[in-house]
Amino acid sequence: MKILVAALLAATAAPAVAQPATPFQAADIYDLAMVTGPLVSPDGSRVLYQRTTFDRGLDRRMNELWLAHLDPSGKIIDRRLLVARDVGPRQAQWSPDGSRIAYVAQALGKAQIHVLALADGVGRAITTGETAPSQIRWSPDGRRIAYVGRIEAKPASIKGMPDKPKGTESAPDAKIIDDLFWRADGAGEIKPGATHLFVADAATGAITQLTVGEKDQVNDDGGIAWTADGRAIVAPFGKDPVNGPREIDLYLYEAKVGDGGKVWPAVQLTSRPGSEYAPEVSPDGKTVAFLGTPASDQFYDMPELWTTGATPGGVITHLSKALDRPVAGMDWAADGRSLTILYNDEGTQRVARVDAASGATTILVPSVGGTRLYLPSSGGQASCVADLCAFTSAHTDRPAGLGIARGTVQTDLLDVNAQWAATRRAARIEEINVASRADGKRVQGWIAFPPDFDAKKKYPIILDIHGGPNSDYGPFFSVTHALYAAAGYLVLYTNPRGSIGYGNAFANAITNAYPGQDHDDLMTMVDELANRPYADARNLFIGGGSGGGVLTLWAIGKEPDKFRAAVALRPVVDWTNQVTTSDGTSFFMKHWMGATPWDKPELYFSRSPFSLAGQIRTPTLLITGESDFRTPIAQTEQMFGALKLRGVDAEMIRLPGAGHGMGRPSQWLQSILAPIDWFNERKAK
């Protein structure tokens, strides 16, 4: 009876009153979801994708693996969870017949390859070792899975040390390091060992090691591919990363071993000066497509699409020459007559079909959404089979969902944030273009307006500068800009020279000139917006991370009275420090600086923001992760110390355990909210 009465009362109660929408709030990060890594099945009827969320209790980014079913028109008719977030599924790959999925996930605390048969829906680990498998690829017959892994070596020790008594609290052993690349951002210190190529039997888990040696035999990134007959694997390898960090060639590795475990030596497939990576073999096995660029002395090597024969000495064809845009990914069509590519173009990414003979392109998906989320960079993902494409969808007011298109027509969209977005008032994003004061070059950017924007009022401006510097911003939702706008700021973000997606010449306009006229591009943007009637020109603020931190410090050194306050996140301060202590030492020295710091110390000093430390008067906040090995925190400490010694209003925020990506969700928020507070306190009233 009590249940019946309660039900009657509920049925007759007044309908709930809808709550008014509010601007984005910091805690919203834990309510967001995002689609990443869509992958269409071989028959085009299903799509694998990752659903990313942010767990408040664990304070971590979490991934689940989902499966969506499509009807013949390209509509999503069903979706289900395949692998839960507690094991961190990633790198999912369809078997050639579409009946199984291989992926990497945690098993007993270690990353292992798993195989899941869709008929039973249960994934099982097929590897058990310590190699941390990556870059997994099914063989054409679906019987084997190739992967790259690392075999650790015994650490070196100091000779003559007495044994440690049991039960005592001895100091840890000394770390003896003889490898220039001894640590990597996001991974930490790299234990001694070598990277090798392996093949696992998909049914039994039996492992075959295809390479041997105490040194790396294959790159730990850059993709691998099977030849069409399943006899060999194509993979990139740079033999001398110290002296040739961009000298990467493709090699053919036999996918079997001989009698007694004999390993066949790799055969070099490409030998031109420059880089070749991300190989994909054509369906008929005769052609290898790859990304890369010829050797040059320029700042940026734009990745483009090339093809060559499947045997050494083949002619290399520049297939995307007419496009003049960086290509981020590609795959062959089943008939081998074309490829689909994902490429950057003016702040976004697009999917296009490229004719394998002529290089002619046809756009299939005009905008693919970025999935960085912390900042509005491009960098989404897409997958196509026949005329069906799945891609991360582009939005200005919410993170990426799952887009589906047939041909050039979008047929469906899975919006994983629809319910949340209905409760929020988003920042409106508007494009802005200027002619740079330096030389008249067109510079593109965007403005994110406060959610309650009123053109009759005046608003302070934050110029936020992207890193890279060969990267970009675009018209996408981001946590940083959503919070900046919600705090009442006009958020100006732009793609100065050096940015990608505007052609090779524009990206390389900073060769031997970084920083340089990119500063003029940025200041032209600021002046344009500051002159608008709704802008408060008394309250200009500036900030940026990594390369954006470089340009922030450069700007307040060159124009010390222009901005009320500045925030530099994970900046390069001193190029000598950068080329000798970061995780990309030889690359930065050879390709960004073009000389050694001991041969040209004046060059290094003149291009370092530290050279302007004596001119900076702008109140400056510096934020860096204590485990950032891309732009190590010693540089942040260096600038902080200089500014404090000069009496400049300065503060340093250190994020424990955070790398260059700014760490865990709460650390993202700290790196955003601290600048807002810094700016708020220094506004002109």
XYZ file of C-alpha atoms in Angstrom:
685
model
C 0.000 0.000 0.000
C 2.831 2.425 0.855
C 4.378 1.751 -2.545
C 1.073 2.424 -4.321
C 0.525 5.689 -2.446
C 4.054 6.837 -3.251
C 3.506 6.026 -6.910
C 0.242 7.981 -7.005
C 1.867 10.978 -5.326
C 4.716 10.892 -7.845
C 2.285 10.675 -10.753
C 0.319 13.716 -9.598
C 3.308 15.839 -8.551
C 4.070 19.016 -10.469
C 6.499 18.554 -13.387
C 10.144 19.341 -12.645
C 11.213 22.863 -13.483
C 14.095 22.962 -15.957
C 17.191 24.561 -14.501
C 18.616 27.525 -16.418
C 21.784 26.832 -18.394
C 25.010 28.073 -16.824
C 28.500 28.819 -18.200
C 31.205 26.171 -18.114
C 32.519 25.376 -14.638
C 35.772 23.762 -13.517
C 34.052 20.679 -12.086
C 32.437 20.039 -15.501
C 35.607 18.311 -16.632
C 34.481 15.252 -14.664
C 31.150 15.197 -16.517
C 32.636 15.305 -20.013
C 33.103 12.397 -22.390
C 34.943 12.239 -25.706
C 35.235 9.831 -28.628
C 38.705 8.926 -29.886
C 40.222 6.405 -32.284
C 37.221 5.316 -34.411
C 37.971 2.266 -36.566
C 35.609 0.887 -39.215
C 35.282 -2.893 -39.550
C 36.473 -4.553 -42.769
C 32.868 -4.966 -44.010
C 31.871 -1.398 -43.080
C 29.015 -2.440 -40.796
C 30.560 -1.654 -37.395
C 32.804 0.910 -35.765
C 35.137 0.466 -32.832
C 35.804 3.584 -30.779
C 37.193 4.656 -27.442
C 35.038 6.598 -25.013
C 37.214 8.807 -22.827
C 36.054 10.174 -19.481
C 37.673 11.819 -16.452
C 37.290 10.052 -13.123
C 36.965 12.426 -10.164
C 37.886 9.845 -7.516
C 40.963 8.553 -9.320
C 41.708 11.968 -10.867
C 42.645 10.255 -14.106
C 41.675 10.082 -17.743
C 39.968 6.729 -18.427
C 39.288 4.852 -21.678
C 36.623 2.301 -22.563
C 36.356 0.340 -25.819
C 32.925 0.473 -27.499
C 31.335 -1.074 -30.587
C 28.690 0.642 -32.734
C 26.579 -1.199 -35.327
C 25.457 0.613 -38.488
C 22.587 0.036 -40.885
C 23.252 0.123 -44.655
C 22.534 3.858 -44.806
C 25.218 4.651 -42.217
C 22.919 5.177 -39.215
C 24.032 3.960 -35.780
C 21.464 1.367 -34.701
C 23.154 -0.095 -31.638
C 26.215 0.335 -29.464
C 27.698 -1.609 -26.588
C 30.638 -1.600 -24.227
C 33.290 -4.169 -25.152
C 36.135 -3.549 -22.688
C 35.757 -1.630 -19.433
C 37.979 1.222 -18.370
C 39.625 -0.574 -15.445
C 42.115 -2.331 -17.790
C 42.773 0.710 -20.000
C 42.081 -0.747 -23.481
C 43.963 0.916 -26.348
C 45.414 0.330 -29.838
C 42.390 -1.717 -30.960
C 42.672 -3.444 -34.342
C 40.128 -5.472 -36.349
C 41.136 -8.915 -37.560
C 41.031 -9.150 -41.385
C 37.724 -11.064 -41.335
C 36.160 -8.755 -38.725
C 35.409 -11.567 -36.274
C 38.002 -10.617 -33.647
C 39.596 -7.561 -32.111
C 43.160 -7.270 -30.845
C 44.010 -4.586 -28.334
C 46.507 -3.745 -25.617
C 45.287 -3.674 -22.011
C 46.570 -4.251 -18.507
C 46.798 -7.815 -17.195
C 48.243 -8.389 -13.733
C 49.706 -4.913 -13.803
C 51.440 -5.279 -17.189
C 50.479 -4.166 -20.689
C 49.627 -7.225 -22.790
C 48.044 -8.005 -26.143
C 44.475 -9.277 -25.831
C 42.236 -10.921 -28.425
C 38.458 -10.677 -28.186
C 36.198 -12.827 -30.358
C 32.974 -10.899 -30.920
C 31.008 -14.150 -30.822
C 31.768 -14.606 -27.120
C 32.654 -11.031 -26.125
C 35.451 -11.961 -23.734
C 38.992 -10.703 -24.235
C 41.930 -12.882 -23.221
C 45.588 -11.989 -22.930
C 47.809 -13.803 -25.425
C 51.097 -12.360 -24.168
C 52.508 -12.583 -20.667
C 55.953 -11.029 -20.920
C 57.609 -7.755 -19.941
C 58.015 -6.232 -23.405
C 55.178 -3.632 -23.196
C 53.791 -4.353 -26.709
C 52.829 -1.502 -29.023
C 51.985 -0.866 -32.700
C 50.077 -4.130 -33.009
C 49.028 -5.303 -36.519
C 47.193 -8.449 -37.669
C 48.749 -10.566 -40.402
C 46.721 -10.780 -43.639
C 45.557 -14.318 -42.798
C 44.513 -13.341 -39.261
C 46.719 -15.981 -37.633
C 49.473 -13.734 -36.209
C 49.893 -10.325 -34.630
C 53.084 -8.330 -35.132
C 54.173 -5.828 -32.545
C 57.078 -3.781 -31.252
C 58.392 -4.364 -27.728
C 61.367 -3.603 -25.531
C 63.669 -6.128 -23.886
C 65.214 -4.662 -20.783
C 68.864 -5.222 -19.928
C 70.475 -5.533 -16.544
C 71.393 -2.074 -15.223
C 75.083 -1.278 -14.963
C 76.556 -1.124 -11.462
C 79.650 0.326 -9.848
C 82.311 -2.333 -9.462
C 83.794 -3.153 -6.078
C 80.760 -2.238 -3.969
C 80.269 -4.538 -0.970
C 77.056 -6.526 -0.743
C 74.170 -4.835 1.050
C 73.405 -6.457 4.392
C 69.923 -7.926 4.567
C 67.381 -5.995 6.572
C 69.250 -2.683 6.420
C 68.030 0.575 4.904
C 70.686 1.166 2.269
C 70.548 4.002 -0.228
C 69.260 3.108 -3.705
C 71.880 2.007 -6.216
C 73.479 4.680 -8.365
C 72.006 5.141 -11.832
C 74.668 4.813 -14.513
C 73.576 6.453 -17.759
C 75.383 6.274 -21.092
C 72.473 6.853 -23.506
C 71.661 10.394 -24.639
C 67.977 9.428 -24.743
C 67.763 8.271 -21.155
C 64.351 9.738 -20.365
C 61.205 10.665 -22.267
C 58.342 12.944 -21.429
C 55.325 10.961 -20.317
C 57.388 7.803 -19.808
C 60.043 8.953 -17.365
C 63.450 7.348 -17.112
C 64.058 4.676 -19.729
C 65.626 1.505 -18.428
C 68.566 0.000 -20.344
C 67.529 -2.327 -23.139
C 66.624 -2.503 -26.822
C 63.496 -2.246 -28.970
C 62.699 -5.286 -31.113
C 60.077 -6.667 -33.489
C 57.952 -9.658 -32.485
C 55.136 -11.832 -33.807
C 52.557 -13.522 -31.578
C 50.387 -16.467 -32.605
C 46.827 -15.144 -32.231
C 45.516 -18.515 -31.035
C 48.280 -19.881 -28.811
C 50.172 -16.752 -27.832
C 53.486 -18.292 -28.909
C 56.022 -15.483 -29.407
C 58.647 -15.249 -32.142
C 61.327 -12.572 -31.803
C 62.286 -11.351 -35.262
C 65.272 -9.158 -34.367
C 68.189 -9.528 -31.973
C 70.891 -7.308 -30.541
C 71.737 -5.100 -27.601
C 70.761 -1.954 -29.520
C 67.406 -0.904 -30.968
C 66.514 -2.740 -34.183
C 63.270 -0.915 -35.009
C 61.675 2.395 -34.028
C 59.312 2.358 -31.078
C 56.820 4.503 -33.009
C 56.021 5.276 -36.624
C 53.805 2.303 -37.478
C 54.348 -1.147 -38.963
C 52.620 -3.034 -41.805
C 52.552 -6.573 -43.179
C 53.331 -7.341 -46.786
C 50.302 -8.684 -48.661
C 51.652 -12.252 -48.668
C 52.314 -12.209 -44.914
C 55.985 -13.097 -45.368
C 57.493 -9.836 -44.107
C 56.808 -6.725 -42.061
C 57.602 -3.173 -43.147
C 58.758 -0.894 -40.335
C 60.706 2.364 -39.916
C 64.120 2.501 -38.292
C 66.538 5.330 -37.617
C 69.977 3.857 -37.085
C 71.614 6.988 -35.676
C 69.157 9.166 -33.719
C 72.012 11.225 -32.277
C 73.526 12.410 -35.556
C 70.489 11.846 -37.777
C 67.300 12.371 -35.761
C 65.275 12.822 -38.944
C 67.058 10.127 -40.960
C 64.512 7.291 -40.843
C 64.217 4.579 -43.491
C 61.786 1.726 -44.123
C 63.036 -1.837 -43.708
C 61.675 -5.273 -44.563
C 61.810 -7.771 -41.701
C 61.229 -11.469 -42.362
C 58.187 -12.585 -40.336
C 59.748 -15.916 -39.408
C 63.000 -17.304 -38.073
C 65.178 -20.014 -39.566
C 66.431 -23.304 -38.184
C 67.749 -23.020 -34.669
C 66.048 -19.647 -34.256
C 68.159 -17.953 -36.890
C 67.078 -14.344 -37.399
C 67.231 -12.904 -40.899
C 68.813 -9.461 -41.283
C 66.457 -6.625 -42.162
C 66.546 -5.432 -45.777
C 66.537 -1.677 -46.336
C 63.571 -0.693 -48.514
C 64.142 3.074 -48.792
C 67.444 4.898 -48.718
C 66.814 8.505 -49.709
C 68.005 11.188 -47.276
C 65.088 12.134 -45.053
C 62.335 10.318 -43.206
C 59.930 7.558 -44.205
C 57.460 6.087 -41.720
C 53.794 4.995 -41.238
C 53.952 2.392 -44.034
C 50.831 0.847 -45.597
C 51.084 -1.896 -48.235
C 48.669 -1.859 -51.178
C 46.148 -4.722 -51.437
C 48.010 -6.258 -54.388
C 51.289 -6.091 -52.466
C 53.137 -4.144 -55.149
C 53.244 -0.676 -53.595
C 54.102 0.763 -50.207
C 52.581 4.098 -49.254
C 54.226 6.041 -46.457
C 54.467 9.441 -44.804
C 57.660 11.442 -44.645
C 59.767 14.165 -46.136
C 63.115 14.544 -47.921
C 66.051 15.817 -45.893
C 66.290 19.592 -45.606
C 67.853 22.302 -43.476
C 64.469 23.807 -42.694
C 62.874 24.129 -39.272
C 59.912 21.883 -40.102
C 59.739 18.760 -42.221
C 56.124 18.622 -43.368
C 54.863 15.022 -43.492
C 53.443 14.224 -46.923
C 52.163 11.165 -48.786
C 54.564 9.125 -50.908
C 54.604 5.720 -52.598
C 57.348 3.317 -53.643
C 57.697 -0.275 -54.744
C 57.588 -3.200 -52.322
C 61.168 -4.188 -53.165
C 64.352 -2.179 -52.570
C 65.367 0.447 -55.091
C 61.863 1.386 -56.198
C 61.031 4.847 -57.543
C 59.559 7.166 -54.891
C 56.498 9.139 -56.011
C 55.335 12.298 -54.225
C 51.601 11.666 -54.274
C 50.401 14.667 -52.227
C 52.692 17.268 -53.798
C 49.857 19.443 -55.090
C 48.089 19.427 -51.723
C 50.883 21.255 -49.842
C 49.470 20.252 -46.467
C 50.739 17.960 -43.681
C 49.256 14.465 -43.895
C 48.492 12.902 -40.508
C 47.332 9.449 -41.600
C 46.301 7.333 -44.584
C 45.086 3.923 -45.723
C 44.494 2.119 -49.000
C 41.110 1.526 -50.592
C 40.307 -2.150 -51.141
C 40.785 -1.866 -54.908
C 44.211 -0.221 -54.526
C 43.256 2.619 -56.882
C 43.073 5.294 -54.177
C 43.920 6.090 -50.580
C 42.052 8.015 -47.912
C 44.091 10.574 -46.006
C 43.636 12.767 -42.942
C 45.350 16.131 -43.368
C 45.629 19.535 -41.667
C 44.130 22.565 -43.358
C 43.678 26.034 -41.830
C 42.899 25.116 -38.239
C 41.059 21.871 -38.855
C 41.611 18.428 -40.361
C 39.897 16.965 -43.377
C 39.446 13.492 -44.834
C 40.066 13.177 -48.567
C 40.355 10.473 -51.181
C 43.615 10.591 -53.143
C 43.935 8.979 -56.554
C 46.867 6.569 -56.368
C 47.981 7.401 -59.904
C 47.459 11.144 -60.259
C 47.353 12.396 -56.653
C 44.039 14.190 -57.321
C 42.088 14.725 -54.094
C 38.379 14.723 -53.267
C 37.257 15.906 -49.828
C 35.031 13.394 -48.035
C 34.803 14.891 -44.530
C 35.322 18.666 -44.399
C 36.114 18.913 -40.682
C 37.405 16.358 -38.194
C 37.264 17.387 -34.552
C 40.372 17.648 -32.400
C 40.660 15.414 -29.340
C 43.255 17.225 -27.262
C 40.496 18.854 -25.164
C 42.888 20.733 -22.854
C 43.430 23.193 -25.732
C 41.674 23.613 -29.117
C 44.284 21.977 -31.336
C 43.400 19.881 -34.342
C 44.457 16.267 -34.075
C 41.426 14.033 -34.461
C 41.129 10.587 -35.985
C 39.248 9.040 -38.888
C 38.845 5.629 -40.503
C 37.315 4.765 -43.882
C 36.264 1.534 -45.595
C 34.819 1.794 -49.099
C 32.546 4.876 -49.037
C 31.963 4.868 -45.263
C 34.011 7.007 -42.889
C 33.938 7.240 -39.101
C 35.582 10.277 -37.540
C 35.802 12.386 -34.425
C 33.181 15.095 -34.854
C 33.971 18.812 -34.615
C 32.162 21.048 -32.103
C 32.679 24.501 -30.632
C 30.642 23.836 -27.484
C 31.475 20.267 -26.453
C 34.133 17.552 -26.946
C 34.264 15.322 -30.011
C 31.626 12.692 -30.655
C 31.451 9.979 -33.306
C 30.610 11.141 -36.820
C 29.577 8.781 -39.630
C 29.569 9.668 -43.324
C 28.830 7.848 -46.563
C 30.572 9.424 -49.489
C 30.470 13.149 -48.825
C 27.249 13.076 -46.767
C 27.229 12.839 -42.976
C 24.700 10.167 -42.048
C 24.837 10.136 -38.259
C 26.404 11.632 -35.155
C 26.806 10.058 -31.752
C 26.914 12.991 -29.334
C 28.249 11.671 -26.025
C 27.779 15.062 -24.347
C 24.266 16.050 -25.451
C 22.702 15.902 -22.003
C 25.538 17.863 -20.391
C 25.694 20.480 -23.164
C 21.987 21.236 -22.745
C 22.755 22.580 -19.265
C 25.576 24.942 -20.293
C 25.834 28.266 -22.106
C 28.829 27.938 -24.384
C 31.357 30.465 -25.615
C 30.581 31.562 -29.154
C 33.591 31.193 -31.471
C 34.186 33.604 -34.342
C 36.947 33.582 -36.967
C 39.283 36.565 -37.313
C 41.868 37.265 -40.048
C 44.526 39.973 -40.237
C 47.418 41.062 -42.444
C 50.592 40.861 -40.332
C 52.327 44.136 -39.578
C 55.602 42.384 -40.483
C 54.959 41.740 -44.165
C 51.238 41.576 -44.832
C 50.962 37.776 -44.565
C 47.445 36.575 -43.825
C 47.122 35.253 -40.279
C 44.049 33.319 -39.171
C 42.646 33.122 -35.676
C 39.528 32.849 -33.581
C 37.810 34.667 -30.724
C 35.924 32.840 -27.978
C 33.351 35.234 -26.495
C 32.063 35.156 -22.904
C 28.795 33.145 -22.768
C 26.848 36.254 -21.683
C 28.562 38.560 -24.158
C 26.962 41.986 -24.619
C 28.389 44.094 -27.450
C 27.605 47.256 -25.485
C 30.061 46.282 -22.756
C 33.865 46.092 -22.766
C 35.769 42.902 -22.028
C 39.417 42.182 -21.197
C 41.435 40.133 -23.698
C 43.568 37.026 -23.196
C 45.874 36.159 -26.087
C 46.546 32.410 -25.800
C 49.432 31.162 -27.977
C 49.720 27.551 -29.114
C 52.846 25.470 -28.697
C 54.660 23.412 -31.262
C 55.527 25.781 -32.759
C 54.655 23.604 -35.775
C 51.186 22.947 -34.489
C 47.872 24.773 -34.696
C 44.690 25.948 -33.037
C 41.215 25.640 -34.525
C 37.527 26.327 -33.866
C 37.072 23.565 -31.316
C 35.862 23.280 -27.749
C 38.570 23.206 -25.084
C 38.515 23.209 -21.297
C 41.049 26.052 -21.112
C 39.226 28.474 -23.367
C 35.802 27.546 -21.988
C 36.970 28.538 -18.500
C 38.740 31.688 -19.718
C 35.585 32.811 -21.538
C 33.327 31.892 -18.618
C 35.508 34.148 -16.445
C 34.519 37.089 -18.651
C 37.453 37.308 -21.073
C 37.606 37.599 -24.831
C 39.903 34.696 -25.693
C 42.030 35.372 -28.772
C 43.881 32.426 -30.274
C 45.619 32.333 -33.594
C 47.956 30.535 -35.959
C 51.033 32.732 -36.529
C 53.706 31.815 -39.061
C 55.233 28.502 -38.112
C 51.761 26.981 -37.711
C 50.810 23.970 -39.822
C 47.945 23.698 -42.289
C 48.857 26.737 -44.395
C 51.521 25.210 -46.596
C 55.173 24.327 -46.252
C 56.419 27.884 -46.787
C 54.244 29.314 -44.008
C 55.273 26.593 -41.531
C 58.937 27.184 -42.357
C 58.791 30.974 -42.270
C 60.388 30.651 -38.815
C 63.490 28.803 -40.056
C 66.487 30.517 -38.425
C 63.999 33.057 -37.047
C 62.247 31.560 -34.043
C 61.167 33.689 -32.305
C 60.888 36.391 -34.946
C 58.080 37.717 -37.098
C 55.669 35.260 -35.483
C 55.684 37.849 -32.687
C 54.487 40.487 -35.166
C 51.689 38.198 -36.326
C 50.463 37.835 -32.764
C 50.677 41.520 -31.909
C 48.781 42.420 -35.093
C 45.965 40.154 -33.907
C 45.939 41.726 -30.452
C 45.813 45.242 -31.876
C 42.974 44.346 -34.229
C 40.816 42.964 -31.434
C 41.788 45.678 -28.954
C 40.480 48.317 -31.377
C 37.002 46.823 -31.443
C 34.355 48.695 -29.400
C 33.623 45.766 -27.082
C 37.305 45.234 -26.145
C 38.865 46.778 -23.046
C 42.235 47.857 -24.438
C 43.453 48.736 -20.935
C 43.322 45.072 -19.951
C 45.391 42.972 -22.321
C 46.761 39.660 -21.030
C 48.968 37.047 -22.661
C 49.753 33.387 -22.102
C 50.758 30.175 -23.787
C 52.384 26.811 -23.258
C 55.582 25.206 -24.570
C 56.297 27.100 -27.807
C 53.497 29.418 -26.710
C 55.434 29.976 -23.504
C 58.467 30.924 -25.591
C 56.465 33.535 -27.508
C 54.793 34.802 -24.330
C 58.129 35.563 -22.680
C 59.444 36.986 -25.956
C 56.453 39.316 -26.229
C 56.743 40.748 -22.723
C 60.480 41.186 -23.244
C 60.053 42.984 -26.561
C 56.981 45.010 -25.504
C 57.174 45.139 -21.691
C 54.327 47.648 -21.228
C 51.749 46.144 -23.584
C 50.218 43.516 -21.290
C 48.899 43.823 -17.746
C 50.107 40.310 -16.856
C 51.469 37.154 -18.476
C 51.436 33.410 -17.913
C 54.118 31.154 -19.449
C 53.435 27.442 -19.107
C 56.262 24.898 -19.594
C 58.360 27.367 -21.620
C 61.750 27.062 -23.266
C 63.776 29.812 -21.590
C 67.337 28.937 -22.607
C 68.083 27.054 -25.824
C 71.419 25.786 -24.521
C 69.560 24.110 -21.677
C 66.913 22.804 -24.072
C 69.266 21.102 -26.539
C 71.304 19.430 -23.795
C 68.703 18.315 -21.212
C 65.365 17.721 -22.993
C 64.149 14.409 -24.405
C 64.700 15.697 -27.959
C 68.243 16.984 -27.632
C 69.737 16.183 -31.035
C 66.565 17.081 -32.908
C 66.343 20.547 -31.356
C 70.044 21.217 -31.850
C 70.349 20.065 -35.458
C 67.035 21.217 -36.879
C 65.829 24.123 -34.786
C 69.140 25.777 -33.958
C 71.357 24.494 -36.775
C 74.545 24.693 -34.720
C 75.985 23.597 -31.403
C 75.827 25.926 -28.392
C 79.596 25.660 -27.913
C 80.244 26.775 -31.504
C 77.644 29.559 -31.580
C 76.789 30.597 -28.020
C 75.698 34.041 -29.208
C 73.083 32.456 -31.499
C 71.643 30.438 -28.637
C 71.524 33.423 -26.303
C 69.993 35.796 -28.856
C 67.110 33.412 -29.575
C 66.476 32.566 -25.911
C 63.763 34.429 -23.968
C 66.336 34.586 -21.160
C 68.194 37.205 -23.206
C 65.234 39.543 -22.563
C 64.953 38.877 -18.829
C 66.498 42.271 -18.076
C 63.741 44.040 -20.020
C 60.687 42.250 -18.597
C 58.484 44.323 -16.289
C 55.190 42.492 -16.830
C 53.859 40.504 -13.838
C 54.668 36.923 -14.837
C 53.305 33.580 -13.671
C 55.305 30.462 -14.644
C 53.732 26.974 -14.547
C 55.519 23.696 -15.323
C 55.223 20.030 -14.361
C 58.027 18.693 -12.208
C 58.276 15.631 -14.503
C 58.299 17.607 -17.740
C 61.191 16.220 -19.773
C 60.270 18.033 -22.996
C 60.966 21.501 -21.575
C 62.520 20.610 -18.213
C 61.499 22.659 -15.202
C 65.044 23.950 -14.635
C 64.295 26.502 -17.363
C 61.193 27.711 -15.526
C 63.304 28.017 -12.381
C 65.901 29.975 -14.343
C 63.421 32.625 -15.512
C 61.684 32.752 -12.138
C 64.994 33.365 -10.391
C 65.963 36.104 -12.847
C 62.662 37.938 -12.463
C 62.695 37.729 -8.664
C 66.280 39.007 -8.550
C 65.144 42.001 -10.599
C 62.122 42.653 -8.364
C 59.540 41.780 -11.024
C 56.157 40.546 -9.777
C 56.587 36.817 -10.458
C 55.290 33.506 -9.194
C 56.121 29.885 -9.998
C 53.676 26.971 -9.827
C 55.118 23.449 -9.890
C 52.842 20.504 -10.692
C 54.182 17.368 -8.941
C 54.468 14.366 -11.242
C 53.098 16.247 -14.262
C 54.784 16.016 -17.646
C 54.586 18.295 -20.658
C 50.879 17.506 -21.131
C 50.172 19.096 -17.725
C 49.356 15.923 -15.844
C 46.079 14.709 -14.371
C 42.627 16.362 -14.668
C 42.960 18.325 -11.418
C 46.366 19.578 -12.605
C 44.814 20.679 -15.887
C 42.369 22.730 -13.827
C 45.104 24.200 -11.624
C 47.032 25.271 -14.733
C 43.897 27.060 -16.012
C 42.396 28.528 -12.850
C 45.713 29.945 -11.593
C 46.127 32.154 -14.709
C 42.525 33.381 -14.385
C 43.201 34.424 -10.804
C 46.557 35.972 -11.788
C 44.874 38.052 -14.484
C 41.857 38.991 -12.356
C 44.062 40.419 -9.618
C 46.007 42.577 -12.077
C 43.203 44.143 -14.081
C 43.069 47.890 -14.429
C 39.921 49.021 -12.622
